[in-house]
Tab-separated table of C-alpha atoms in Angstrom:
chain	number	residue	atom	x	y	z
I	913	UNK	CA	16.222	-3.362	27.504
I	914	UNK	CA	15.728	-3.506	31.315
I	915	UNK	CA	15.929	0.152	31.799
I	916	UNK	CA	13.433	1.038	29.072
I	917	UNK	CA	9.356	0.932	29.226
I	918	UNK	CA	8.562	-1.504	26.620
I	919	UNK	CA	5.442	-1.962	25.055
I	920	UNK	CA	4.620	-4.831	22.959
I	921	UNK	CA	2.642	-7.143	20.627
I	922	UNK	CA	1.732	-10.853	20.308
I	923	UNK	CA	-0.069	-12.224	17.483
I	924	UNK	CA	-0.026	-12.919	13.662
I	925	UNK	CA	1.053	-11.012	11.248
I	926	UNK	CA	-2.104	-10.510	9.440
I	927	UNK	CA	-4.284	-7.517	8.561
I	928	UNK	CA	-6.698	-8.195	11.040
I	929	UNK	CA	-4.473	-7.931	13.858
I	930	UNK	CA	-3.512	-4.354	12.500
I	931	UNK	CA	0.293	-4.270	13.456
I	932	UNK	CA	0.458	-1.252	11.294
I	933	UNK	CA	-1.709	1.123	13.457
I	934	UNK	CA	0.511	0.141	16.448
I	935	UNK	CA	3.734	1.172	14.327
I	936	UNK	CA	2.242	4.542	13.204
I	937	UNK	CA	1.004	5.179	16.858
I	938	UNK	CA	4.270	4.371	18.569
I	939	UNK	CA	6.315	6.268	15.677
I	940	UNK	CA	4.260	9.200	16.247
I	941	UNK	CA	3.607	9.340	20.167
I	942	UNK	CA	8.038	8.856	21.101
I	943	UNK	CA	11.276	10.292	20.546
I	944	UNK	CA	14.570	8.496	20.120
I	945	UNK	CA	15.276	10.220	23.010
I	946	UNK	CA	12.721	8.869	25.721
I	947	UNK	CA	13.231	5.677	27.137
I	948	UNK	CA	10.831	3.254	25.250
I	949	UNK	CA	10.421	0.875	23.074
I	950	UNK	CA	8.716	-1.769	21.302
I	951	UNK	CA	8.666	-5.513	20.840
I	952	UNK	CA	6.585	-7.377	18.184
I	953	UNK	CA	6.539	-11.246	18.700
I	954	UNK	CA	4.522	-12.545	15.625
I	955	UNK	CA	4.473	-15.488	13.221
I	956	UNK	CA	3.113	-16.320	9.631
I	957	UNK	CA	5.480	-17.812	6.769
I	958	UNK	CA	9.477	-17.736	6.791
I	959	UNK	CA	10.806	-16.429	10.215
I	960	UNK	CA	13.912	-14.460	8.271
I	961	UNK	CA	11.137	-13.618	5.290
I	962	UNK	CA	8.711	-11.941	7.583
I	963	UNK	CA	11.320	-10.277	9.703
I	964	UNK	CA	12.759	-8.477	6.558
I	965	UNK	CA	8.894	-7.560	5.723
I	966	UNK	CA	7.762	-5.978	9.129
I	967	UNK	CA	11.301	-4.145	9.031
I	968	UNK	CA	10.846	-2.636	5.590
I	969	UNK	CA	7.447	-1.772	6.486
I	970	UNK	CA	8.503	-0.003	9.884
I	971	UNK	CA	11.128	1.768	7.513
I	972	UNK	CA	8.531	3.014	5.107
I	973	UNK	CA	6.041	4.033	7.706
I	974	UNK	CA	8.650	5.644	9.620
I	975	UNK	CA	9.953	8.029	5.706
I	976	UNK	CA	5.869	8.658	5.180
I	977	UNK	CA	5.408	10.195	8.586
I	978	UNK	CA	8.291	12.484	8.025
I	979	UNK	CA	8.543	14.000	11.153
I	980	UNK	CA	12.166	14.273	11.109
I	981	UNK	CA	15.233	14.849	8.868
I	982	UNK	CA	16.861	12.446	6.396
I	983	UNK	CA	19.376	9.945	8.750
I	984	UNK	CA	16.859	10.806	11.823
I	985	UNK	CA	16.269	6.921	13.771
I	986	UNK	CA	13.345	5.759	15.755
I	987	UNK	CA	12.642	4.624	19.074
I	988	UNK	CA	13.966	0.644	18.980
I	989	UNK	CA	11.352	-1.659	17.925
I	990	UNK	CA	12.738	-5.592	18.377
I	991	UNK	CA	11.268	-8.038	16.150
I	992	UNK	CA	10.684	-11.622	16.968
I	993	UNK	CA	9.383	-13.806	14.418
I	994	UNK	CA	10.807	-17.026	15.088
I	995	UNK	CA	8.566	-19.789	17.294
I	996	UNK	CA	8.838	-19.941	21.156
I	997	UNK	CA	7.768	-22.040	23.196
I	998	UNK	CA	5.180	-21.200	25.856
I	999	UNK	CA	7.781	-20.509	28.741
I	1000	UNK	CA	9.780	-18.045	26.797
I	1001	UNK	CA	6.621	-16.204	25.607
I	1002	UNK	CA	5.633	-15.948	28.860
I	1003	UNK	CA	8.864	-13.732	29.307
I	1004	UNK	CA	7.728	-12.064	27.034
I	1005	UNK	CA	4.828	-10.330	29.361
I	1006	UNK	CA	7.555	-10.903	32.118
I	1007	UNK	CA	9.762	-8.357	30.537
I	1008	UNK	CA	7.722	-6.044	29.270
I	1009	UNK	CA	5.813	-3.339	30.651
I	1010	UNK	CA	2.306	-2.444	28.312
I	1011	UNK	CA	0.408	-5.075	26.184
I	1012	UNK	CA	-1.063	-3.343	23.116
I	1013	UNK	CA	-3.777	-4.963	21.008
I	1014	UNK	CA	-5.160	-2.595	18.244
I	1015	UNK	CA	-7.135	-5.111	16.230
I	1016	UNK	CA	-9.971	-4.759	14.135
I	1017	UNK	CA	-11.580	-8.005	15.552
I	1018	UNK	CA	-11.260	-11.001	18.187
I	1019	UNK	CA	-13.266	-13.933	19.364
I	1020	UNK	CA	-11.015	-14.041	22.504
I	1021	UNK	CA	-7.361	-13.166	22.493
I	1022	UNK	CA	-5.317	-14.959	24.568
I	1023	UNK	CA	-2.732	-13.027	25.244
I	1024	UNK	CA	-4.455	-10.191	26.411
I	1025	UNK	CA	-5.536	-12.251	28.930
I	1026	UNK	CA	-2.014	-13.333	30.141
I	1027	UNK	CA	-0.918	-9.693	30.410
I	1028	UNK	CA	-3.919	-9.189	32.279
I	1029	UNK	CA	-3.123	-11.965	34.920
I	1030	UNK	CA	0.405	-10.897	34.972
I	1031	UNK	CA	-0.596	-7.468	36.289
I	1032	UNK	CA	1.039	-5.739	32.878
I	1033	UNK	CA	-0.963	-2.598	31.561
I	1034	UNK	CA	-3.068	-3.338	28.476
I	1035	UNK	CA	-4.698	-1.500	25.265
I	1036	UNK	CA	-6.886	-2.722	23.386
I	1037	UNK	CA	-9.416	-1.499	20.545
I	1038	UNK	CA	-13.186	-1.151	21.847
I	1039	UNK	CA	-16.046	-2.989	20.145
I	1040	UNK	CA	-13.516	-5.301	18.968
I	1041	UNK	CA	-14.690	-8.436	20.605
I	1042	UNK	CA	-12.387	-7.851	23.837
I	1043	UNK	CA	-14.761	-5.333	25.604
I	1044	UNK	CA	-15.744	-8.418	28.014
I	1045	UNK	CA	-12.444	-8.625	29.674
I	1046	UNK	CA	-13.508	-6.606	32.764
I	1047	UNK	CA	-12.537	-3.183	31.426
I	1048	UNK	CA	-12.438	-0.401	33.622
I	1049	UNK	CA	-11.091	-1.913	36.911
I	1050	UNK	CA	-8.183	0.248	37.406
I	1051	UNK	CA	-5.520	2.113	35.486
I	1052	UNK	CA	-4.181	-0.659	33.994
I	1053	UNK	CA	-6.467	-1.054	31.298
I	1054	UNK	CA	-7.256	1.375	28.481
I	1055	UNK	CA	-9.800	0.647	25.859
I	1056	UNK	CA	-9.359	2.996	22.854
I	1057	UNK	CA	-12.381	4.279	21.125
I	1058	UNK	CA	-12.777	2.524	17.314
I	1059	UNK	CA	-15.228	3.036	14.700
I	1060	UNK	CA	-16.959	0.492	12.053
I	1061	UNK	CA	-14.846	1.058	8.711
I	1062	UNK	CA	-15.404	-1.488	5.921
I	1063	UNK	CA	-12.962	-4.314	5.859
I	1064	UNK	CA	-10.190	-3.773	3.295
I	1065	UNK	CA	-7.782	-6.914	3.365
I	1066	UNK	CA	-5.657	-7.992	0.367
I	1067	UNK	CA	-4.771	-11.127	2.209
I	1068	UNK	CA	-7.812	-12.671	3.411
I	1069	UNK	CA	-7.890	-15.777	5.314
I	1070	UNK	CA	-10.646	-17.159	3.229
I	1071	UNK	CA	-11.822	-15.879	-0.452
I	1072	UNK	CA	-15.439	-14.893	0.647
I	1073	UNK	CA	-13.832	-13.468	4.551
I	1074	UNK	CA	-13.301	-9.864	4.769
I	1075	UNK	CA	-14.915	-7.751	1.528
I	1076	UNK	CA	-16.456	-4.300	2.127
I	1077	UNK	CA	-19.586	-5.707	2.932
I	1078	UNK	CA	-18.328	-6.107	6.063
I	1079	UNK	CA	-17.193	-3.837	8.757
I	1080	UNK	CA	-14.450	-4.273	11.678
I	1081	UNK	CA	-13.717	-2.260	14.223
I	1082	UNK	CA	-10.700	0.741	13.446
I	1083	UNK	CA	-8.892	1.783	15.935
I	1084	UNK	CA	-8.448	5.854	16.347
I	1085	UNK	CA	-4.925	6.344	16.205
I	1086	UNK	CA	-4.958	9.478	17.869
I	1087	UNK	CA	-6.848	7.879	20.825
I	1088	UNK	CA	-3.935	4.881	20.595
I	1089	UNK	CA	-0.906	7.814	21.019
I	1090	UNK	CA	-2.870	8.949	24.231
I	1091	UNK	CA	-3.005	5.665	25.854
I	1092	UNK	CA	0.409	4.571	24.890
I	1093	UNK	CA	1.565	7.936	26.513
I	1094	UNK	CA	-0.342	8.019	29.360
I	1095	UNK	CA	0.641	4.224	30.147
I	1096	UNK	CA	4.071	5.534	29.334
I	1097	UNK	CA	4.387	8.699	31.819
I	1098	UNK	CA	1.925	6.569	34.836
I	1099	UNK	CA	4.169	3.489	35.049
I	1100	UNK	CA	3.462	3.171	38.392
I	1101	UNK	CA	-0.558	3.391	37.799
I	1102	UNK	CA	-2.115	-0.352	38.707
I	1103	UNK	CA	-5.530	-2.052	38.325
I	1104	UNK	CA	-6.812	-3.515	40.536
I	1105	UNK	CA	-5.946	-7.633	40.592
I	1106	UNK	CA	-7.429	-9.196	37.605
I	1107	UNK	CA	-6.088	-13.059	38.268
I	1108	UNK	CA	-9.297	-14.168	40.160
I	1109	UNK	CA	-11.523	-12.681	37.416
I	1110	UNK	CA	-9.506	-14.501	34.494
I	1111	UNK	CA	-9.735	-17.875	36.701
I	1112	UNK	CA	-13.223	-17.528	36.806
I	1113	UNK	CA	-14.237	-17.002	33.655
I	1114	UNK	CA	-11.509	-17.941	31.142
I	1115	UNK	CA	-9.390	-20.787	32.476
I	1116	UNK	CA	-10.341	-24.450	31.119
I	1117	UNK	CA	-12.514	-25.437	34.311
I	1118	UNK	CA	-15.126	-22.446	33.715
I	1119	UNK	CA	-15.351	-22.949	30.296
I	1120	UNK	CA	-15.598	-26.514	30.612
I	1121	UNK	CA	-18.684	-25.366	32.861
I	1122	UNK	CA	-20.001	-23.071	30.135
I	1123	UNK	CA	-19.892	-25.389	27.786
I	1124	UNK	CA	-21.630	-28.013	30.287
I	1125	UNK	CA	-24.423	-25.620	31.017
I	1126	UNK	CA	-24.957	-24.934	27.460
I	1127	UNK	CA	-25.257	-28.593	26.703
């Protein structure tokens, strides 16, 4: 894969983290015949289980878009779903080229802010809880436009969690194909240096001061 741009995910596999927008995005957006592709690291169940459910899901998004003939393939999209350990996610960003968060809702996601030390280009959806991670310092970071939907989720994470009397944040997928491209044809765009930033206001010693001033 070291010749091809890759783009990739890191979270559960739940609805909230809206893997399937992602999916219909990067389906959409490439060709077979451009040099891209896609890696989805996530977790929830049986390793083998979940990796034969994101595949047959990929498969049926892929036949309901239809934008090619019968037999036609799709840019590669890896699957990881067994555990790793912290070193060999951190290859993870190390390898790839374009963190892509398209979720409908975070507190604080983690590993946006590792791709974000690591100098890797990031998406992520706005008003979805990440729009405090210094946005807008260089051309590294794109944060697509979303509007409130009401939450649909067959699989909440609690029974009372997630009816329509809520709203989350839903990512416009046509807004998601632009950034994905434009991170695509800029590779060489950069933001400016984020590392200091993240130290300052997300590593363990400045919350630990947060949570000291607060007390």
């Amino acid at each position: 894969t070291d010749h091809k741009f890759l783009f990739y995910f890191i979270g559960e596999y739940t609805e909230r983290k809206n893997i399937s927008s992602l999916i219909i995005a990067f389906l959409t957006e490439f060709h077979l015949s451009e040099d891209v592709g896609l890696v989805i690291k996530t977790h929830g169940g049986n390793p083998n289980e979940l990796s034969d459910r994101i595949t047959k899901e990929i498969k049926q998004i892929h036949g309901t878009l239809r934008l090619y003939g019968p037999g036609v393939s799709h840019p590669d999209i890896t699957i990881i779903t067994s555990f790793l350990p912290h070193k060999d996610l951190m290859g993870i960003h190390d390898k790839c080229d374009c963190f892509v968060m398209p979720s409908h809702g975070e507190s604080l996601c983690i590993p946006v802010l590792n791709a974000m030390y690591l100098g890797n280009k990031v998406i992520v959806t706005r008003d979805a809880g990440m729009d405090e991670l210094n946005f807008g310092t260089g051309g590294n970071i794109y944060s697509v436009e979303s509007h409130q939907t009401p939450c649909v989720c067959v699989n909440p994470p609690l029974p009372y969690l997630y009816s329509a009397r809520e709203t989350w944040a839903n990512i416009d997928i046509l807004g998601l194909c632009r950034a994905m491209r434009d991170a695509y044809s800029n590779p060489n765009k950069h933001a400016d240096d984020n590392k200091q930033f993240i130290e300052d206001s997300f590593s363990y010693e400045a919350t630990a001061r947060k949570l000291a001033e607060l007390l």
